[in-house]
Every structure is written in C-alpha cells, then in structure tokens.
JSON list of C-alpha atoms and ligand atoms in Angstrom, two decimals:
[
{"chain": "A", "resi": 1179, "resn": "MET", "atom": "CA", "xyz": [115.02, 118.65, 104.31]},
{"chain": "A", "resi": 1180, "resn": "ALA", "atom": "CA", "xyz": [118.69, 119.10, 103.80]},
{"chain": "A", "resi": 1181, "resn": "LEU", "atom": "CA", "xyz": [121.83, 120.63, 105.16]},
{"chain": "A", "resi": 1182, "resn": "ARG", "atom": "CA", "xyz": [122.97, 123.45, 102.91]},
{"chain": "A", "resi": 1183, "resn": "PRO", "atom": "CA", "xyz": [126.51, 124.79, 102.57]},
{"chain": "A", "resi": 1184, "resn": "VAL", "atom": "CA", "xyz": [127.02, 128.13, 104.33]},
{"chain": "A", "resi": 1185, "resn": "VAL", "atom": "CA", "xyz": [128.30, 130.87, 102.02]},
{"chain": "A", "resi": 1186, "resn": "LYS", "atom": "CA", "xyz": [131.58, 132.23, 103.40]},
{"chain": "A", "resi": 1187, "resn": "PHE", "atom": "CA", "xyz": [133.10, 135.68, 103.02]},
{"chain": "A", "resi": 1188, "resn": "PRO", "atom": "CA", "xyz": [134.42, 136.97, 100.57]},
{"chain": "A", "resi": 1189, "resn": "ASP", "atom": "CA", "xyz": [131.84, 135.24, 98.35]},
{"chain": "A", "resi": 1190, "resn": "PRO", "atom": "CA", "xyz": [129.99, 138.12, 96.60]},
{"chain": "A", "resi": 1191, "resn": "VAL", "atom": "CA", "xyz": [126.65, 136.35, 97.19]},
{"chain": "A", "resi": 1192, "resn": "LEU", "atom": "CA", "xyz": [126.71, 137.83, 100.71]},
{"chain": "A", "resi": 1193, "resn": "ARG", "atom": "CA", "xyz": [126.51, 141.37, 99.20]},
{"chain": "A", "resi": 1194, "resn": "ARG", "atom": "CA", "xyz": [123.54, 140.66, 96.95]},
{"chain": "A", "resi": 1195, "resn": "PRO", "atom": "CA", "xyz": [120.39, 142.69, 97.52]},
{"chain": "A", "resi": 1196, "resn": "THR", "atom": "CA", "xyz": [117.53, 140.76, 99.13]},
{"chain": "A", "resi": 1197, "resn": "VAL", "atom": "CA", "xyz": [113.82, 140.79, 98.28]},
{"chain": "A", "resi": 1198, "resn": "ASP", "atom": "CA", "xyz": [110.59, 140.52, 100.29]},
{"chain": "A", "resi": 1199, "resn": "VAL", "atom": "CA", "xyz": [108.83, 137.19, 100.56]},
{"chain": "A", "resi": 1200, "resn": "THR", "atom": "CA", "xyz": [105.46, 137.34, 98.78]},
{"chain": "A", "resi": 1201, "resn": "ILE", "atom": "CA", "xyz": [104.46, 133.66, 98.71]},
{"chain": "A", "resi": 1202, "resn": "PHE", "atom": "CA", "xyz": [103.97, 131.78, 101.98]},
{"chain": "A", "resi": 1203, "resn": "ASP", "atom": "CA", "xyz": [103.82, 128.16, 100.82]},
{"chain": "A", "resi": 1204, "resn": "ASP", "atom": "CA", "xyz": [105.35, 124.74, 101.46]},
{"chain": "A", "resi": 1205, "resn": "GLU", "atom": "CA", "xyz": [108.48, 125.65, 99.53]},
{"chain": "A", "resi": 1206, "resn": "LEU", "atom": "CA", "xyz": [109.08, 128.53, 101.97]},
{"chain": "A", "resi": 1207, "resn": "LYS", "atom": "CA", "xyz": [108.62, 126.12, 104.88]},
{"chain": "A", "resi": 1208, "resn": "ARG", "atom": "CA", "xyz": [111.17, 123.74, 103.34]},
{"chain": "A", "resi": 1209, "resn": "LEU", "atom": "CA", "xyz": [113.66, 126.60, 103.00]},
{"chain": "A", "resi": 1210, "resn": "VAL", "atom": "CA", "xyz": [113.17, 127.54, 106.67]},
{"chain": "A", "resi": 1211, "resn": "THR", "atom": "CA", "xyz": [113.62, 123.87, 107.67]},
{"chain": "A", "resi": 1212, "resn": "ASP", "atom": "CA", "xyz": [116.88, 123.74, 105.69]},
{"chain": "A", "resi": 1213, "resn": "MET", "atom": "CA", "xyz": [118.02, 126.98, 107.36]},
{"chain": "A", "resi": 1214, "resn": "THR", "atom": "CA", "xyz": [117.19, 125.54, 110.80]},
{"chain": "A", "resi": 1215, "resn": "GLU", "atom": "CA", "xyz": [119.09, 122.30, 110.21]},
{"chain": "A", "resi": 1216, "resn": "THR", "atom": "CA", "xyz": [122.04, 124.15, 108.73]},
{"chain": "A", "resi": 1217, "resn": "MET", "atom": "CA", "xyz": [122.18, 126.57, 111.69]},
{"chain": "A", "resi": 1218, "resn": "TYR", "atom": "CA", "xyz": [122.03, 123.72, 114.24]},
{"chain": "A", "resi": 1219, "resn": "ALA", "atom": "CA", "xyz": [124.69, 121.69, 112.42]},
{"chain": "A", "resi": 1220, "resn": "ALA", "atom": "CA", "xyz": [127.01, 124.71, 112.45]},
{"chain": "A", "resi": 1221, "resn": "ASN", "atom": "CA", "xyz": [126.19, 125.60, 116.09]},
{"chain": "A", "resi": 1222, "resn": "GLY", "atom": "CA", "xyz": [125.01, 129.05, 115.07]},
{"chain": "A", "resi": 1223, "resn": "ALA", "atom": "CA", "xyz": [122.93, 131.52, 117.10]},
{"chain": "A", "resi": 1224, "resn": "GLY", "atom": "CA", "xyz": [121.17, 132.67, 113.94]},
{"chain": "A", "resi": 1225, "resn": "LEU", "atom": "CA", "xyz": [121.21, 132.44, 110.17]},
{"chain": "A", "resi": 1226, "resn": "ALA", "atom": "CA", "xyz": [119.99, 134.58, 107.26]},
{"chain": "A", "resi": 1227, "resn": "ALA", "atom": "CA", "xyz": [118.67, 132.99, 104.05]},
{"chain": "A", "resi": 1228, "resn": "ILE", "atom": "CA", "xyz": [121.31, 134.80, 101.98]},
{"chain": "A", "resi": 1229, "resn": "GLN", "atom": "CA", "xyz": [123.94, 132.79, 103.91]},
{"chain": "A", "resi": 1230, "resn": "ILE", "atom": "CA", "xyz": [122.71, 129.66, 102.13]},
{"chain": "A", "resi": 1231, "resn": "GLY", "atom": "CA", "xyz": [122.46, 131.56, 98.85]},
{"chain": "A", "resi": 1232, "resn": "ASP", "atom": "CA", "xyz": [118.73, 132.43, 98.92]},
{"chain": "A", "resi": 1233, "resn": "GLY", "atom": "CA", "xyz": [117.96, 136.11, 98.34]},
{"chain": "A", "resi": 1234, "resn": "ARG", "atom": "CA", "xyz": [114.69, 136.29, 100.25]},
{"chain": "A", "resi": 1235, "resn": "ARG", "atom": "CA", "xyz": [114.38, 138.51, 103.34]},
{"chain": "A", "resi": 1236, "resn": "ILE", "atom": "CA", "xyz": [114.38, 135.80, 106.00]},
{"chain": "A", "resi": 1237, "resn": "PHE", "atom": "CA", "xyz": [116.43, 135.16, 109.10]},
{"chain": "A", "resi": 1238, "resn": "ILE", "atom": "CA", "xyz": [116.13, 132.82, 112.06]},
{"chain": "A", "resi": 1239, "resn": "VAL", "atom": "CA", "xyz": [117.35, 133.16, 115.65]},
{"chain": "A", "resi": 1240, "resn": "GLU", "atom": "CA", "xyz": [118.05, 130.06, 117.75]},
{"chain": "A", "resi": 1241, "resn": "GLY", "atom": "CA", "xyz": [115.37, 129.36, 120.39]},
{"chain": "A", "resi": 1242, "resn": "ALA", "atom": "CA", "xyz": [117.49, 129.66, 123.53]},
{"chain": "A", "resi": 1243, "resn": "VAL", "atom": "CA", "xyz": [119.15, 132.84, 122.21]},
{"chain": "A", "resi": 1244, "resn": "ALA", "atom": "CA", "xyz": [115.63, 134.20, 121.66]},
{"chain": "A", "resi": 1245, "resn": "GLY", "atom": "CA", "xyz": [114.91, 133.75, 125.37]},
{"chain": "A", "resi": 1246, "resn": "GLY", "atom": "CA", "xyz": [113.31, 130.29, 125.19]},
{"chain": "A", "resi": 1247, "resn": "ASN", "atom": "CA", "xyz": [114.40, 126.86, 126.33]},
{"chain": "A", "resi": 1248, "resn": "GLU", "atom": "CA", "xyz": [117.19, 124.73, 124.89]},
{"chain": "A", "resi": 1249, "resn": "ASN", "atom": "CA", "xyz": [114.69, 122.67, 122.82]},
{"chain": "A", "resi": 1250, "resn": "ASP", "atom": "CA", "xyz": [112.54, 125.52, 121.52]},
{"chain": "A", "resi": 1251, "resn": "PRO", "atom": "CA", "xyz": [112.48, 125.95, 117.74]},
{"chain": "A", "resi": 1252, "resn": "PRO", "atom": "CA", "xyz": [114.13, 129.02, 116.27]},
{"chain": "A", "resi": 1253, "resn": "ILE", "atom": "CA", "xyz": [112.11, 132.22, 115.79]},
{"chain": "A", "resi": 1254, "resn": "VAL", "atom": "CA", "xyz": [111.56, 132.82, 112.07]},
{"chain": "A", "resi": 1255, "resn": "PHE", "atom": "CA", "xyz": [111.62, 136.45, 110.88]},
{"chain": "A", "resi": 1256, "resn": "ILE", "atom": "CA", "xyz": [110.23, 137.04, 107.39]},
{"chain": "A", "resi": 1257, "resn": "ASN", "atom": "CA", "xyz": [110.31, 140.53, 105.82]},
{"chain": "A", "resi": 1258, "resn": "PRO", "atom": "CA", "xyz": [111.59, 141.95, 109.14]},
{"chain": "A", "resi": 1259, "resn": "GLU", "atom": "CA", "xyz": [111.65, 145.65, 109.95]},
{"chain": "A", "resi": 1260, "resn": "ILE", "atom": "CA", "xyz": [113.50, 147.04, 112.93]},
{"chain": "A", "resi": 1261, "resn": "GLU", "atom": "CA", "xyz": [110.90, 149.12, 114.71]},
{"chain": "A", "resi": 1262, "resn": "TRP", "atom": "CA", "xyz": [112.95, 150.43, 117.57]},
{"chain": "A", "resi": 1263, "resn": "LEU", "atom": "CA", "xyz": [116.51, 150.30, 118.94]},
{"chain": "A", "resi": 1264, "resn": "SER", "atom": "CA", "xyz": [117.49, 151.46, 122.42]},
{"chain": "A", "resi": 1265, "resn": "ASP", "atom": "CA", "xyz": [119.87, 154.39, 122.73]},
{"chain": "A", "resi": 1266, "resn": "GLU", "atom": "CA", "xyz": [121.73, 152.34, 125.30]},
{"chain": "A", "resi": 1267, "resn": "LYS", "atom": "CA", "xyz": [124.42, 150.34, 123.53]},
{"chain": "A", "resi": 1268, "resn": "GLU", "atom": "CA", "xyz": [126.87, 147.62, 124.40]},
{"chain": "A", "resi": 1269, "resn": "ILE", "atom": "CA", "xyz": [130.12, 146.41, 122.81]},
{"chain": "A", "resi": 1270, "resn": "SER", "atom": "CA", "xyz": [130.53, 142.65, 122.61]},
{"chain": "A", "resi": 1271, "resn": "ASP", "atom": "CA", "xyz": [132.48, 140.14, 120.51]},
{"chain": "A", "resi": 1272, "resn": "GLU", "atom": "CA", "xyz": [130.40, 138.78, 117.67]},
{"chain": "A", "resi": 1273, "resn": "GLY", "atom": "CA", "xyz": [130.87, 135.82, 115.34]},
{"chain": "A", "resi": 1274, "resn": "CYS", "atom": "CA", "xyz": [129.18, 134.83, 112.09]},
{"chain": "A", "resi": 1275, "resn": "LEU", "atom": "CA", "xyz": [128.84, 131.49, 110.30]},
{"chain": "A", "resi": 1276, "resn": "SER", "atom": "CA", "xyz": [130.07, 133.23, 107.13]},
{"chain": "A", "resi": 1277, "resn": "PHE", "atom": "CA", "xyz": [133.28, 134.24, 108.99]},
{"chain": "A", "resi": 1278, "resn": "PRO", "atom": "CA", "xyz": [134.42, 130.99, 110.65]},
{"chain": "A", "resi": 1279, "resn": "GLY", "atom": "CA", "xyz": [136.84, 131.54, 113.54]},
{"chain": "A", "resi": 1280, "resn": "ILE", "atom": "CA", "xyz": [136.55, 135.33, 113.38]},
{"chain": "A", "resi": 1281, "resn": "TYR", "atom": "CA", "xyz": [135.29, 137.40, 116.32]},
{"chain": "A", "resi": 1282, "resn": "VAL", "atom": "CA", "xyz": [134.86, 141.13, 116.12]},
{"chain": "A", "resi": 1283, "resn": "PRO", "atom": "CA", "xyz": [133.78, 143.61, 118.82]},
{"chain": "A", "resi": 1284, "resn": "VAL", "atom": "CA", "xyz": [130.58, 145.31, 117.61]},
{"chain": "A", "resi": 1285, "resn": "LYS", "atom": "CA", "xyz": [128.65, 148.09, 119.31]},
{"chain": "A", "resi": 1286, "resn": "ARG", "atom": "CA", "xyz": [124.92, 147.33, 119.20]},
{"chain": "A", "resi": 1287, "resn": "SER", "atom": "CA", "xyz": [121.77, 148.58, 120.88]},
{"chain": "A", "resi": 1288, "resn": "LEU", "atom": "CA", "xyz": [121.12, 146.68, 124.10]},
{"chain": "A", "resi": 1289, "resn": "ARG", "atom": "CA", "xyz": [117.41, 146.27, 123.26]},
{"chain": "A", "resi": 1290, "resn": "ALA", "atom": "CA", "xyz": [115.62, 145.91, 119.94]},
{"chain": "A", "resi": 1291, "resn": "ARG", "atom": "CA", "xyz": [112.05, 145.58, 118.70]},
{"chain": "A", "resi": 1292, "resn": "VAL", "atom": "CA", "xyz": [111.44, 143.93, 115.33]},
{"chain": "A", "resi": 1293, "resn": "ARG", "atom": "CA", "xyz": [108.21, 143.54, 113.35]},
{"chain": "A", "resi": 1294, "resn": "ALA", "atom": "CA", "xyz": [108.10, 140.56, 110.99]},
{"chain": "A", "resi": 1295, "resn": "ARG", "atom": "CA", "xyz": [105.96, 137.75, 109.61]},
{"chain": "A", "resi": 1296, "resn": "ASP", "atom": "CA", "xyz": [106.16, 134.11, 110.60]},
{"chain": "A", "resi": 1297, "resn": "VAL", "atom": "CA", "xyz": [106.28, 131.21, 108.15]},
{"chain": "A", "resi": 1298, "resn": "GLU", "atom": "CA", "xyz": [102.45, 131.29, 107.84]},
{"chain": "A", "resi": 1299, "resn": "GLY", "atom": "CA", "xyz": [102.54, 134.98, 106.94]},
{"chain": "A", "resi": 1300, "resn": "VAL", "atom": "CA", "xyz": [101.18, 136.14, 110.31]},
{"chain": "A", "resi": 1301, "resn": "GLU", "atom": "CA", "xyz": [102.64, 139.41, 111.58]},
{"chain": "A", "resi": 1302, "resn": "PHE", "atom": "CA", "xyz": [104.28, 139.51, 115.01]},
{"chain": "A", "resi": 1303, "resn": "VAL", "atom": "CA", "xyz": [106.50, 141.81, 117.04]},
{"chain": "A", "resi": 1304, "resn": "ALA", "atom": "CA", "xyz": [109.58, 140.53, 118.86]},
{"chain": "A", "resi": 1305, "resn": "GLU", "atom": "CA", "xyz": [111.35, 142.50, 121.55]},
{"chain": "A", "resi": 1306, "resn": "GLY", "atom": "CA", "xyz": [114.60, 141.35, 123.06]},
{"chain": "A", "resi": 1307, "resn": "GLU", "atom": "CA", "xyz": [117.64, 142.45, 124.95]},
{"chain": "A", "resi": 1308, "resn": "GLY", "atom": "CA", "xyz": [121.26, 141.38, 125.27]},
{"chain": "A", "resi": 1309, "resn": "LEU", "atom": "CA", "xyz": [122.17, 138.44, 123.06]},
{"chain": "A", "resi": 1310, "resn": "TYR", "atom": "CA", "xyz": [118.70, 138.27, 121.47]},
{"chain": "A", "resi": 1311, "resn": "ALA", "atom": "CA", "xyz": [118.74, 141.95, 120.52]},
{"chain": "A", "resi": 1312, "resn": "ARG", "atom": "CA", "xyz": [122.28, 141.52, 119.18]},
{"chain": "A", "resi": 1313, "resn": "ALA", "atom": "CA", "xyz": [121.32, 138.47, 117.11]},
{"chain": "A", "resi": 1314, "resn": "MET", "atom": "CA", "xyz": [118.33, 140.26, 115.55]},
{"chain": "A", "resi": 1315, "resn": "GLN", "atom": "CA", "xyz": [120.51, 143.25, 114.63]},
{"chain": "A", "resi": 1316, "resn": "HIS", "atom": "CA", "xyz": [123.28, 141.02, 113.24]},
{"chain": "A", "resi": 1317, "resn": "GLU", "atom": "CA", "xyz": [120.91, 138.91, 111.13]},
{"chain": "A", "resi": 1318, "resn": "ASN", "atom": "CA", "xyz": [119.03, 141.98, 109.92]},
{"chain": "A", "resi": 1319, "resn": "ASP", "atom": "CA", "xyz": [122.39, 143.37, 108.74]},
{"chain": "A", "resi": 1320, "resn": "HIS", "atom": "CA", "xyz": [122.72, 140.34, 106.44]},
{"chain": "A", "resi": 1321, "resn": "LEU", "atom": "CA", "xyz": [119.46, 141.31, 104.71]},
{"chain": "A", "resi": 1322, "resn": "ARG", "atom": "CA", "xyz": [120.92, 144.73, 103.86]},
{"chain": "A", "resi": 1323, "resn": "SER", "atom": "CA", "xyz": [124.27, 143.34, 102.69]},
{"chain": "A", "resi": 1324, "resn": "LYS", "atom": "CA", "xyz": [126.08, 144.52, 105.80]},
{"chain": "A", "resi": 1325, "resn": "LEU", "atom": "CA", "xyz": [128.67, 142.15, 107.23]},
{"chain": "A", "resi": 1326, "resn": "LEU", "atom": "CA", "xyz": [130.78, 141.72, 110.34]},
{"chain": "A", "resi": 1327, "resn": "ILE", "atom": "CA", "xyz": [133.86, 142.89, 108.44]},
{"chain": "A", "resi": 1328, "resn": "ASP", "atom": "CA", "xyz": [132.24, 146.30, 107.85]},
{"chain": "A", "resi": 1329, "resn": "TYR", "atom": "CA", "xyz": [132.62, 147.01, 111.58]},
{"chain": "A", "resi": 1330, "resn": "VAL", "atom": "CA", "xyz": [136.42, 146.82, 111.64]},
{"chain": "A", "resi": 1331, "resn": "GLY", "atom": "CA", "xyz": [139.19, 149.15, 110.48]},
{"chain": "A", "resi": 1332, "resn": "PRO", "atom": "CA", "xyz": [141.14, 148.68, 107.22]},
{"chain": "A", "resi": 1333, "resn": "ILE", "atom": "CA", "xyz": [144.08, 146.74, 108.70]},
{"chain": "A", "resi": 1334, "resn": "LYS", "atom": "CA", "xyz": [141.96, 144.17, 110.51]},
{"chain": "A", "resi": 1335, "resn": "ARG", "atom": "CA", "xyz": [139.76, 143.97, 107.41]},
{"chain": "A", "resi": 1336, "resn": "GLN", "atom": "CA", "xyz": [142.76, 142.92, 105.29]},
{"chain": "A", "resi": 1337, "resn": "MET", "atom": "CA", "xyz": [143.78, 140.33, 107.90]},
{"chain": "A", "resi": 1338, "resn": "ILE", "atom": "CA", "xyz": [140.32, 138.78, 107.99]},
{"chain": "A", "resi": 1339, "resn": "LYS", "atom": "CA", "xyz": [140.04, 138.75, 104.20]},
{"chain": "A", "resi": 1340, "resn": "ARG", "atom": "CA", "xyz": [143.45, 137.03, 103.82]},
{"chain": "A", "resi": 1341, "resn": "LYS", "atom": "CA", "xyz": [142.68, 134.43, 106.48]},
{"chain": "A", "resi": 1342, "resn": "LEU", "atom": "CA", "xyz": [139.32, 133.50, 104.94]},
{"chain": "A", "resi": 1343, "resn": "GLU", "atom": "CA", "xyz": [140.76, 133.39, 101.42]},
{"chain": "A", "resi": 1344, "resn": "ARG", "atom": "CA", "xyz": [143.51, 131.08, 102.71]},
{"chain": "A", "resi": 1345, "resn": "ASP", "atom": "CA", "xyz": [140.92, 128.86, 104.48]},
{"chain": "A", "resi": 1346, "resn": "ALA", "atom": "CA", "xyz": [138.85, 128.66, 101.27]},
{"chain": "A", "resi": 1347, "resn": "ALA", "atom": "CA", "xyz": [141.93, 127.73, 99.21]},
{"chain": "A", "resi": 1348, "resn": "GLU", "atom": "CA", "xyz": [142.89, 125.00, 101.72]},
{"chain": "A", "resi": 1349, "resn": "GLU", "atom": "CA", "xyz": [139.32, 123.70, 101.71]},
{"chain": "A", "resi": 1350, "resn": "ALA", "atom": "CA", "xyz": [139.30, 123.58, 97.87]},
{"chain": "A", "resi": 1351, "resn": "GLU", "atom": "CA", "xyz": [142.66, 121.73, 97.93]},
{"chain": "A", "resi": 1352, "resn": "GLY", "atom": "CA", "xyz": [141.28, 119.24, 100.45]},
{"chain": "A", "resi": 1353, "resn": "ALA", "atom": "CA", "xyz": [138.17, 118.67, 98.34]},
{"chain": "A", "resi": 1354, "resn": "ALA", "atom": "CA", "xyz": [140.32, 118.14, 95.24]},
{"chain": "A", "resi": 1355, "resn": "ALA", "atom": "CA", "xyz": [142.49, 115.63, 97.12]},
{"chain": "A", "resi": 1356, "resn": "ASP", "atom": "CA", "xyz": [139.36, 113.77, 98.33]},
{"chain": "A", "resi": 1357, "resn": "ALA", "atom": "CA", "xyz": [138.08, 113.57, 94.77]},
{"chain": "A", "resi": 1358, "resn": "GLU", "atom": "CA", "xyz": [141.26, 111.89, 93.52]},
{"chain": "B", "resi": 1520, "resn": "NI", "atom": "NI1", "xyz": [126.16, 136.38, 110.35]}
]
C-alpha cells in the first residue's frame, strides 16, 4: 500500500491509450488500494489508473459521491462501458487531480448508466445522477485520453497550459532546493 504521485497535465502519460484488465489478482487489488489512498490524500472525487501512470482501464469514484455514506469505500470500475447517457444535460464546474487549481464548466448528461467489473472480476451496472453521473463520465474520459482541457476554447487552453507548466517548474525548483 502506498501513496502514488498524481500525473499532472501536460505530462503526455495522460494521453496514452489504455488497455482492458485481463487478470484479476492480488496485484490488481494492490493497485486499486494505492489508487484509493492516493485519491483520499488528494481529496479527489474520483481517480483513473492512468493518473498514477498505470495504463489499465480502471477508475474509482469516492463513496459519498457515488451516493453512499462518508465512510463507504470507493466504487471500483474495471473495463467500464457507458451503457446509457440521459439526453438531459447540465453544465457545472469540474476539477481534476491532474489539473490542480483549475475548474472548467463542462456540459454532461445528468444521468448515466455504466457497466463494469469489480476488483473480483464480477460484472455490475451502476446508475447515477448529478455528481455521481458527472464523476463517472469524467473518469471514463481519462480512459479514452480525453481531458478537462479538451472542453475549453483555445485561449483558455493556453492559459491553463502555461499555469500548469509554471507550477511544475516551481515544484521542480522546490524539489531541487530541498535536495541541496
Ligand atoms: Ni480527472
């Protein structure tokens, strides 16, 4: 069990194609545990495996966001497929752990139904609305290399890119200073 660094935009890892999970073993469970701890530590509503540099098709959604209680474990979606999206949509500000401090209005379906497997390989169907539906759509985007920044126009895109590049440079400088 370990906290893993979250890959930040514009790291090209976030655009890598992802692959289906074929082996449901203890190593997969350890990865999901790492994802869970990393998401909690960063106060995220969800996390995709590619955000910690693993190319398997896995995302998790925080328990309360998924309609449960505060202490419920996250829902684990492995090899997810969006089965249905409502025609009714809603625009709301969205954040992403790979875009720290950035919030972007994104139009999403109000309700979503997703078919996936759990960590044991058992198939299930999740249906949610509001924040849950939004989180499933956002995390599923990660598995097809689609990012928050793809929802904004060219000017805002440049601004976001510059800010995150500046943050990364400052972070690298800080790390270098700490190492001295
Ligand atoms: Ni995200």
